[in-house]
Coordinates of C-alpha atoms and ligand atoms in Angstrom, one line a residue:
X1 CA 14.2 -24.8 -3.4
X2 CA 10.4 -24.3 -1.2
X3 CA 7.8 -22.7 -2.6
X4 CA 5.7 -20.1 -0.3
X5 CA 1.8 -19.8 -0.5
X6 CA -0.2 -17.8 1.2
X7 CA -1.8 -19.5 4.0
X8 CA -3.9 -17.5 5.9
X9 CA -4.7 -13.6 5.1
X10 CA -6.8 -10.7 7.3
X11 CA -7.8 -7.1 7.3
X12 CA -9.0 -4.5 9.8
X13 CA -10.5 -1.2 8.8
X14 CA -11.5 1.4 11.7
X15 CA -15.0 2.2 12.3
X16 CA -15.0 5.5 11.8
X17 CA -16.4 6.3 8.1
X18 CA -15.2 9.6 6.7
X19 CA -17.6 10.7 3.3
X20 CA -16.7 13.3 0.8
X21 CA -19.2 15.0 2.3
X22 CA -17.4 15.0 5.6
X23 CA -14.2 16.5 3.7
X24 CA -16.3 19.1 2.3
X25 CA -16.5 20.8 5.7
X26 CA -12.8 20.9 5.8
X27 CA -11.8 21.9 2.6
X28 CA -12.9 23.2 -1.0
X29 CA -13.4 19.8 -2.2
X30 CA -17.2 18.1 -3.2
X31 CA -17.9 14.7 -3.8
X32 CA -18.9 15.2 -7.4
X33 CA -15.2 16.0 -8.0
X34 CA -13.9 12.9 -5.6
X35 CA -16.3 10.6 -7.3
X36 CA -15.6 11.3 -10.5
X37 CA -12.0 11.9 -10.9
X38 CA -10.8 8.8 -7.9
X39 CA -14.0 6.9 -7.8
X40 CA -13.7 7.3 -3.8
X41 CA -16.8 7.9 -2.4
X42 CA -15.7 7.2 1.6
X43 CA -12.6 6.2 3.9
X44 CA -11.7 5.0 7.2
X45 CA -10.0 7.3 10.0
X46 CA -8.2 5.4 12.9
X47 CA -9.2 6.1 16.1
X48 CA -6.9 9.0 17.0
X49 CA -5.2 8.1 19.9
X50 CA -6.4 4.0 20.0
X51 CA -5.5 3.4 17.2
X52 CA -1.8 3.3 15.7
X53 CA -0.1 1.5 12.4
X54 CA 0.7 -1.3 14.3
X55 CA -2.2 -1.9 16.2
X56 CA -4.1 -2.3 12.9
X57 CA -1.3 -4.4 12.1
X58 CA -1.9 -6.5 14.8
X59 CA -5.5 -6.8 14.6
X60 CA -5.2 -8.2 10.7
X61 CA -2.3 -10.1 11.4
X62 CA -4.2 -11.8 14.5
X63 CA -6.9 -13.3 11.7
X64 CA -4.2 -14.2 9.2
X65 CA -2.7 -16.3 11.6
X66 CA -5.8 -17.7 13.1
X67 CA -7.1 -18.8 9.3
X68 CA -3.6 -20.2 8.4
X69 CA -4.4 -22.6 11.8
X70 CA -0.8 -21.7 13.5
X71 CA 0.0 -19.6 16.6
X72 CA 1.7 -16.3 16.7
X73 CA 4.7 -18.7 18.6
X74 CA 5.0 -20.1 15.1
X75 CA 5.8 -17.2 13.4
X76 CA 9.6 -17.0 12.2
X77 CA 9.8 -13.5 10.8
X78 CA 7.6 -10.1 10.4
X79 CA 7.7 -8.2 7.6
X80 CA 6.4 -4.8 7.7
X81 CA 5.3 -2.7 5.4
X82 CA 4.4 1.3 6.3
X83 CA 4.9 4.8 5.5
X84 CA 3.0 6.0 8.0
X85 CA 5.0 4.2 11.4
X86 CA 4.5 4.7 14.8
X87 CA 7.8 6.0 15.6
X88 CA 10.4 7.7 13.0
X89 CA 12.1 4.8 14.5
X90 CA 12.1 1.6 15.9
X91 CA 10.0 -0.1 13.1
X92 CA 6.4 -1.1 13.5
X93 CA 7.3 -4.8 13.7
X94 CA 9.2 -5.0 16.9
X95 CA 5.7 -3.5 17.9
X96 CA 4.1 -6.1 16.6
X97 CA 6.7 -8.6 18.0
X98 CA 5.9 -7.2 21.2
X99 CA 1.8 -7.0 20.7
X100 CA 1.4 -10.4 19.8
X101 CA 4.2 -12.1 22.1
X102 CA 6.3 -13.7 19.9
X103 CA 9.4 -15.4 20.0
X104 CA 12.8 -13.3 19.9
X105 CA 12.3 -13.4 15.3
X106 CA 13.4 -10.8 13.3
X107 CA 11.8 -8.1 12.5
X108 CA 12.2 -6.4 9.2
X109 CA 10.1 -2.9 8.4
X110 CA 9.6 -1.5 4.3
X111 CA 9.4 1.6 3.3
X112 CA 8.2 1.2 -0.3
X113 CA 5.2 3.1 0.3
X114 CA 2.9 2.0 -2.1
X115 CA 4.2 -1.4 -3.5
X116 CA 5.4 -1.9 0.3
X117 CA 3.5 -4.7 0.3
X118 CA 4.3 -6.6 -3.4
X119 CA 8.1 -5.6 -1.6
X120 CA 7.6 -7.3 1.5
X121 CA 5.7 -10.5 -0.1
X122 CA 8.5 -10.7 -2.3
X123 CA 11.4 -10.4 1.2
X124 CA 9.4 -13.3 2.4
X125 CA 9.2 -15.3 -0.5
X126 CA 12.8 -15.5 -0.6
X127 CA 12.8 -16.2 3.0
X128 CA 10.8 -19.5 2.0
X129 CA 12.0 -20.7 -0.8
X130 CA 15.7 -20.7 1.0
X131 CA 14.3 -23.2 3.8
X132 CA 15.5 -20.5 6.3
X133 CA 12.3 -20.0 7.1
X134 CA 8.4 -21.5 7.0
X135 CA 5.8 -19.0 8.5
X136 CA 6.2 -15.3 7.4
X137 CA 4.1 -12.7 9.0
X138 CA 3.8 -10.2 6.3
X139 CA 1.5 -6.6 6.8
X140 CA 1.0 -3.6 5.5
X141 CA -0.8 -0.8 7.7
X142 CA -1.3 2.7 7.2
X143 CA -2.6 5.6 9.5
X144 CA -2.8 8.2 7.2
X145 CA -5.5 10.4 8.6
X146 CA -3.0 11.5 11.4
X147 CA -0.5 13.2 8.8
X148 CA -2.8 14.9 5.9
X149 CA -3.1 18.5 5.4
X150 CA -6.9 18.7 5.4
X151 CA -6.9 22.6 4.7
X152 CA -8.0 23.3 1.1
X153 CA -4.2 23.3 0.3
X154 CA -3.9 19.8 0.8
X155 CA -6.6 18.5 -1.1
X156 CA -5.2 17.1 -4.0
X157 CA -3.7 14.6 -1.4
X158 CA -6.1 14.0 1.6
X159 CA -9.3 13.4 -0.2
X160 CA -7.8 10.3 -1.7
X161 CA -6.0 8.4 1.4
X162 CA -7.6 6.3 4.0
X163 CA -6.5 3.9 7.3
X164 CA -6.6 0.5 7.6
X165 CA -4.0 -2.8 7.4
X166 CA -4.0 -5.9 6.2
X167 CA -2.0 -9.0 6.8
X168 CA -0.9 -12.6 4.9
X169 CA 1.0 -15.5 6.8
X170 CA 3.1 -16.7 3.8
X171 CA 3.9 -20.7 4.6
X172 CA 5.9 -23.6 3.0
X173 CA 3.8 -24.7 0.7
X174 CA 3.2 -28.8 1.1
X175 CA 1.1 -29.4 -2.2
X176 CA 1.0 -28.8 -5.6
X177 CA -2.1 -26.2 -5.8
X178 CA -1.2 -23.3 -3.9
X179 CA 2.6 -21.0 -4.6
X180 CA 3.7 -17.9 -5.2
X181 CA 5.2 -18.3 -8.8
X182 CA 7.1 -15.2 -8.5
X183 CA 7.5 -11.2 -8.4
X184 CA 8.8 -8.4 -10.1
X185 CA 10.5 -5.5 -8.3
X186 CA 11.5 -2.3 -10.1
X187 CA 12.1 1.3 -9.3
X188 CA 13.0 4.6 -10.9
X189 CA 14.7 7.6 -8.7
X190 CA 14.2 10.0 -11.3
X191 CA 10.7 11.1 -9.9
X192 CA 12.0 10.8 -6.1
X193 CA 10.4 14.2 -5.6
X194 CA 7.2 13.7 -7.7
X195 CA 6.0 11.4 -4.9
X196 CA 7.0 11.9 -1.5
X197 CA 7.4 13.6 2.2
X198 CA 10.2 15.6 2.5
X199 CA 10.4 16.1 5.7
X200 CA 11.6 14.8 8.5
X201 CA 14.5 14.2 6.8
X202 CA 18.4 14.7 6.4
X203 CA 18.2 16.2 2.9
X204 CA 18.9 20.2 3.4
X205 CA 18.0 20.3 -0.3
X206 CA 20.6 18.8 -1.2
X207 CA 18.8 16.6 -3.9
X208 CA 16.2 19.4 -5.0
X209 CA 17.7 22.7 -4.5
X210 CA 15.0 24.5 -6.7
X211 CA 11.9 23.1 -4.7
X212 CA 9.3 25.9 -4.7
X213 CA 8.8 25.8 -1.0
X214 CA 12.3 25.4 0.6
X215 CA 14.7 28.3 0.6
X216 CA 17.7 28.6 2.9
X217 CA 15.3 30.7 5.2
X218 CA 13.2 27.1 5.9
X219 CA 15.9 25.1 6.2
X220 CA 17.1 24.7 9.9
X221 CA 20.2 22.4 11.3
X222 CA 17.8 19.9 12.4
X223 CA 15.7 17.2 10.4
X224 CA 12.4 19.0 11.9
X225 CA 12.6 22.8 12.0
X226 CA 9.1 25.5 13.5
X227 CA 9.6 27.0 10.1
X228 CA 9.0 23.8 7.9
X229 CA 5.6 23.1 10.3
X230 CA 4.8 27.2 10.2
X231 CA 5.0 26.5 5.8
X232 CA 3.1 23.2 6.2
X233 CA 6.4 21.4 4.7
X234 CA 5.9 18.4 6.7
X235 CA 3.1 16.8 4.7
X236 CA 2.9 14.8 1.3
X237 CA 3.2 16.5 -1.9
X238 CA 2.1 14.5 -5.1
X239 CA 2.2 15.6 -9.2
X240 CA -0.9 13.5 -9.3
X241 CA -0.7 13.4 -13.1
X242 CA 2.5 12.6 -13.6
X243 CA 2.3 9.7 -11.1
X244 CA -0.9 9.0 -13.4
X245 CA 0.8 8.9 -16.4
X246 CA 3.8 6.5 -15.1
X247 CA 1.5 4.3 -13.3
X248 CA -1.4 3.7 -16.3
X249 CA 2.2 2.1 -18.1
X250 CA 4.2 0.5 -15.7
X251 CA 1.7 -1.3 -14.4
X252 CA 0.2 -3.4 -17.3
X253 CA 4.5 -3.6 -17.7
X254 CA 4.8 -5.2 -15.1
X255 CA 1.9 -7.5 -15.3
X256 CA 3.3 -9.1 -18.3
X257 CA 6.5 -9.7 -16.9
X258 CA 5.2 -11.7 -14.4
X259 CA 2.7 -14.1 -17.0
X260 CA 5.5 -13.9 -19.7
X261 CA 7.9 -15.2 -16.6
X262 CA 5.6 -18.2 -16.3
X263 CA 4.1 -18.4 -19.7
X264 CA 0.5 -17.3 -18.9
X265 CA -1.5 -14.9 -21.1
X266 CA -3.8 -12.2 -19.8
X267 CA -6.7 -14.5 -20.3
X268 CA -5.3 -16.6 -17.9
X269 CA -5.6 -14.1 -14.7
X270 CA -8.5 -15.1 -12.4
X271 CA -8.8 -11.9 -10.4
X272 CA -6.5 -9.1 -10.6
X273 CA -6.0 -7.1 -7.6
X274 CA -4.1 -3.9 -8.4
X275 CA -2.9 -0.9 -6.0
X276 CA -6.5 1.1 -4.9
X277 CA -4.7 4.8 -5.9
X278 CA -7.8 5.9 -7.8
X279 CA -10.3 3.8 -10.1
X280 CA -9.8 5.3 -13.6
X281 CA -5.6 4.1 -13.4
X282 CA -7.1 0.6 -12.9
X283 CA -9.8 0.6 -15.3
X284 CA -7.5 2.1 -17.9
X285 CA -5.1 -1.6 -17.0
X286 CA -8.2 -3.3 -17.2
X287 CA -8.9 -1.9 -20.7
X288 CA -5.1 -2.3 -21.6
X289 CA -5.4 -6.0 -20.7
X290 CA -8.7 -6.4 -21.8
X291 CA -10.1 -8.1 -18.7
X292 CA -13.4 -9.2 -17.9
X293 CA -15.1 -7.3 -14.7
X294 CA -15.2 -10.3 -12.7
X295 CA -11.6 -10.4 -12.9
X296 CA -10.5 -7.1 -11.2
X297 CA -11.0 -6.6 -7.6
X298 CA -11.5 -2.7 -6.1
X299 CA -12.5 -1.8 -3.5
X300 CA -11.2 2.0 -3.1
X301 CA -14.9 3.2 -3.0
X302 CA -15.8 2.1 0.1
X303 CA -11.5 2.5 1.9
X304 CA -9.5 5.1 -0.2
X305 CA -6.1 4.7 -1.1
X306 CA -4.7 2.9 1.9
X307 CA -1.1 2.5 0.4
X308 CA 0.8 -0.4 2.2
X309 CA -2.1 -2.0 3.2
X310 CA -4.6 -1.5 -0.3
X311 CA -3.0 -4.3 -1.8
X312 CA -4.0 -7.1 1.1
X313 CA -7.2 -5.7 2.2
X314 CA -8.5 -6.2 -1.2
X315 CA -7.2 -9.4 -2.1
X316 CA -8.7 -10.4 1.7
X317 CA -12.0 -8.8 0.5
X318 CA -12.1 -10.6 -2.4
X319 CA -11.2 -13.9 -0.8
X320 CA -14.1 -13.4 2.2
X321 CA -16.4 -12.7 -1.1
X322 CA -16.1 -15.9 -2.7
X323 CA -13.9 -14.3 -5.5
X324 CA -10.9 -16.2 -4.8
X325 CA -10.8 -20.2 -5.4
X326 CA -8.0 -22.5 -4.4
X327 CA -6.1 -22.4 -7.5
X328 CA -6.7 -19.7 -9.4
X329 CA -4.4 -17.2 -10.6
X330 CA -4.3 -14.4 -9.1
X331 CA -2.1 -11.0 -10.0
X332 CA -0.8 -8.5 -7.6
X333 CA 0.4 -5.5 -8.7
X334 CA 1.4 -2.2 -7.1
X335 CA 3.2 1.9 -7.7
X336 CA 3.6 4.2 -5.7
X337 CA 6.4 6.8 -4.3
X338 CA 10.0 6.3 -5.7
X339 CA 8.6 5.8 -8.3
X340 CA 8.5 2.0 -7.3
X341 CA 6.7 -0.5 -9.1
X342 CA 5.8 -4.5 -9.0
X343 CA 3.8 -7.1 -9.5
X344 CA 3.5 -11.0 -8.0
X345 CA 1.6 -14.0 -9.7
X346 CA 0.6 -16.7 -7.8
X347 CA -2.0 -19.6 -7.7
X348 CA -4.4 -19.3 -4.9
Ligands
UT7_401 O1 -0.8 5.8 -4.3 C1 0.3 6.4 -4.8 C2 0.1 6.7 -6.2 N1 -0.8 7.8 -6.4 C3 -1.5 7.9 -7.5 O2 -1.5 6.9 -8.3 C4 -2.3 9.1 -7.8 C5 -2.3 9.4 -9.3 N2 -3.0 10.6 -9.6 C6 -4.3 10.8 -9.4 O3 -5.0 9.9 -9.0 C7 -4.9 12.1 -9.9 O4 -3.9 12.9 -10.5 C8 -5.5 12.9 -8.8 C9 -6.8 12.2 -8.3 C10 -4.6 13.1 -7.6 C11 -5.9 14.3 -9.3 O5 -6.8 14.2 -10.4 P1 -6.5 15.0 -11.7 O6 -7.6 14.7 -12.6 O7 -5.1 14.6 -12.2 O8 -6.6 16.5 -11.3 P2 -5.5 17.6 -11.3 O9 -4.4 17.4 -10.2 O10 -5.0 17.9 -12.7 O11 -6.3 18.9 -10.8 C12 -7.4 19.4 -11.6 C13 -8.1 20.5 -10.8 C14 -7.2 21.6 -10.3 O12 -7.8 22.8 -10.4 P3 -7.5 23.8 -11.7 O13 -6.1 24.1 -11.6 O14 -7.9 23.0 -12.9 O15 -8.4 25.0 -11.4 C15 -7.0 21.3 -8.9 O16 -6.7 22.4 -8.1 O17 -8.8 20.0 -9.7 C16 -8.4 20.7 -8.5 N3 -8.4 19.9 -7.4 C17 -9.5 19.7 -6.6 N4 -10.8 20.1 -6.7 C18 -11.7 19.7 -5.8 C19 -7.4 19.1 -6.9 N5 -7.8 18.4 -5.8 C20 -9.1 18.7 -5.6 C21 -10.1 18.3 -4.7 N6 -11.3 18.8 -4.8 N7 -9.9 17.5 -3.7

């Protein structure tokens, strides 16, 4: 059996900086109350139309491959992780196949939302440790800002999410220092509809028949009806406390499955970088594991809750900052939409 490590890692954020005080002008919303109950004080909006998913994709995965010292010809396979993709379908990775002129590799897209990426480093790992294959592109990207409902009714959603992607190249690892030891996948459908985007979709209501917006009226013969955009039915709807309340448990969970799985303590993490969904779930882990500042990561002030991609372009911002040394141990974990949940432990 190979181990993987990660060999080379990138991010891109757009320029454009949206503040609370930007939103304001949109919605009934004020900083005070973004501030206070996300810790969010700006976000990134793509370009609208020169800027996609996989574009920003591209653009990290171009400096993940540069600092792992290979070509994009040597990439094997692309894992992508999205819920916001270019097309309904194909996948944002043929895109990026095509954008970065690669070889004729597979191309694999997630849709884990949230712990998309933990998901997709975990596809790859396997990928490695099997021999079948010994550079991964893995990325997660988001455009969210083109698919928010910034009228006041949307609020409890669009305030929080932001754009932006980030990318690893996950390599055979040749020495002793650097592996990911392993991850931790889990899921739950019982709170499908807590989290989630109804539509497009084949559904009909068949799941949720008692949804408070759908009624046979709404519901046309096609995945996409005029009625479901006239009711705004075609954007995000989140219980944000009842994701709270899952995610404040099964993510310390999950975190000590992956250091009971190889026999670390909490006081062994180096930096833990946790899913940027809002700062008071991750200082309530932090408190739960009783870890030291200097060993949690965030960085959702300054980029929102960029789903797929939070996960990388922290752990790539902490890296650039010096935060990151070759060997330390370093804990990934993610929740999001599903519910899904994971974690990965591995030694920078
Ligand atoms: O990344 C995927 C995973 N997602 C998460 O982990 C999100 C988890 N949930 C959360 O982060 C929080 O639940 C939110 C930040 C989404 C909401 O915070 P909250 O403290 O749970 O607020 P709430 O939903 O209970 O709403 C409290 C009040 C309500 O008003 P009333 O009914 O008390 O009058 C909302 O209508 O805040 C109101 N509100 C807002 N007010 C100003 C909701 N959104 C806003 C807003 N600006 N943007």
């Amino acid at each position: 059996m190979y181990k993987s490590k990660i060999a080379g890692i990138g991010k891109y954020v757009p320029s454009q900086v949206v503040t609370n005080k930007d939103l304001e002008k949109l919605m009934d919303t004020n900083d005070e109350w973004i501030q206070e109950r996300t810790g969010i004080k700006e976000r990134r909006y793509a370009h609208r139309t020169q800027e996609t998913t996989a574009t920003m994709g591209v653009e990290a995965a171009k400096i993940a491959i540069e600092r792992a010292g290979i070509t994009a010809q040597d990439i094997d396979f692309i894992v992508f992780a999205t819920l916001s993709p270019d097309y309904y379908f194909p996948g944002c990775g043929v895109l990026v196949q095509r954008a970065l002129e690669m070889k004729e590799i597979g191309a694999l897209d997630i849709r884990n939302q949230c712990s998309g990426f933990v998901y997709a480093l975990s596809v790859a790992d396997q990928f490695i440790k099997t021999g079948m294959y010994q550079n991964i592109l893995v990325i997660g990207s988001e455009k969210h800002s083109f698919g928010l409902d910034f009228t006041t009714r949307g609020r409890n959603v669009s305030v929080i999410f932001g754009d932006g992607a980030g990318a690893v190249v996950l390599q055979r690892s040749n020495n002793n220092i650097s592996e990911i030891l392993s991850t931790h996948l889990h899921s739950n459908g019982n709170d499908a509809e807590t989290l989630a985007m109804y539509n497009p979709g084949t559904h009909a209501n068949y799941w949720k028949k008692d949804l408070a917006d759908f009624n046979e009226a709404t519901l046309g013969d096609m995945f996409m009806s005029h009625t479901m955009i006239d009711n705004a039915q075609n954007f995000p709807f989140m219980d944000g406390p009842a994701v709270f309340k899952k995610a404040v448990v099964k993510m310390p969970e999950v975190i000590m499955e992956a250091l009971q799985a190889n026999n670390y303590t909490t006081q062994d993490i180096d930096m833990l970088i946790s899913h940027q969904a809002n700062l008071r779930i991750i200082q309530f882990i932090q408190h739960t594991l009783k870890l030291n500042d200097d060993k949690v990561y965030n960085n959702i002030q300054q980029y929102g809750n960029t789903t797929a991609a939070s996960v990388p372009i922290a752990l790539c911002e902490a890296w650039e900052k010096g935060k990151i040394k070759e060997g330390d141990l370093v804990c990934l974990t993610v929740f999001g939409s599903g519910f899904t949940w994971a974690s990965a432990l591995l030694k920078w």
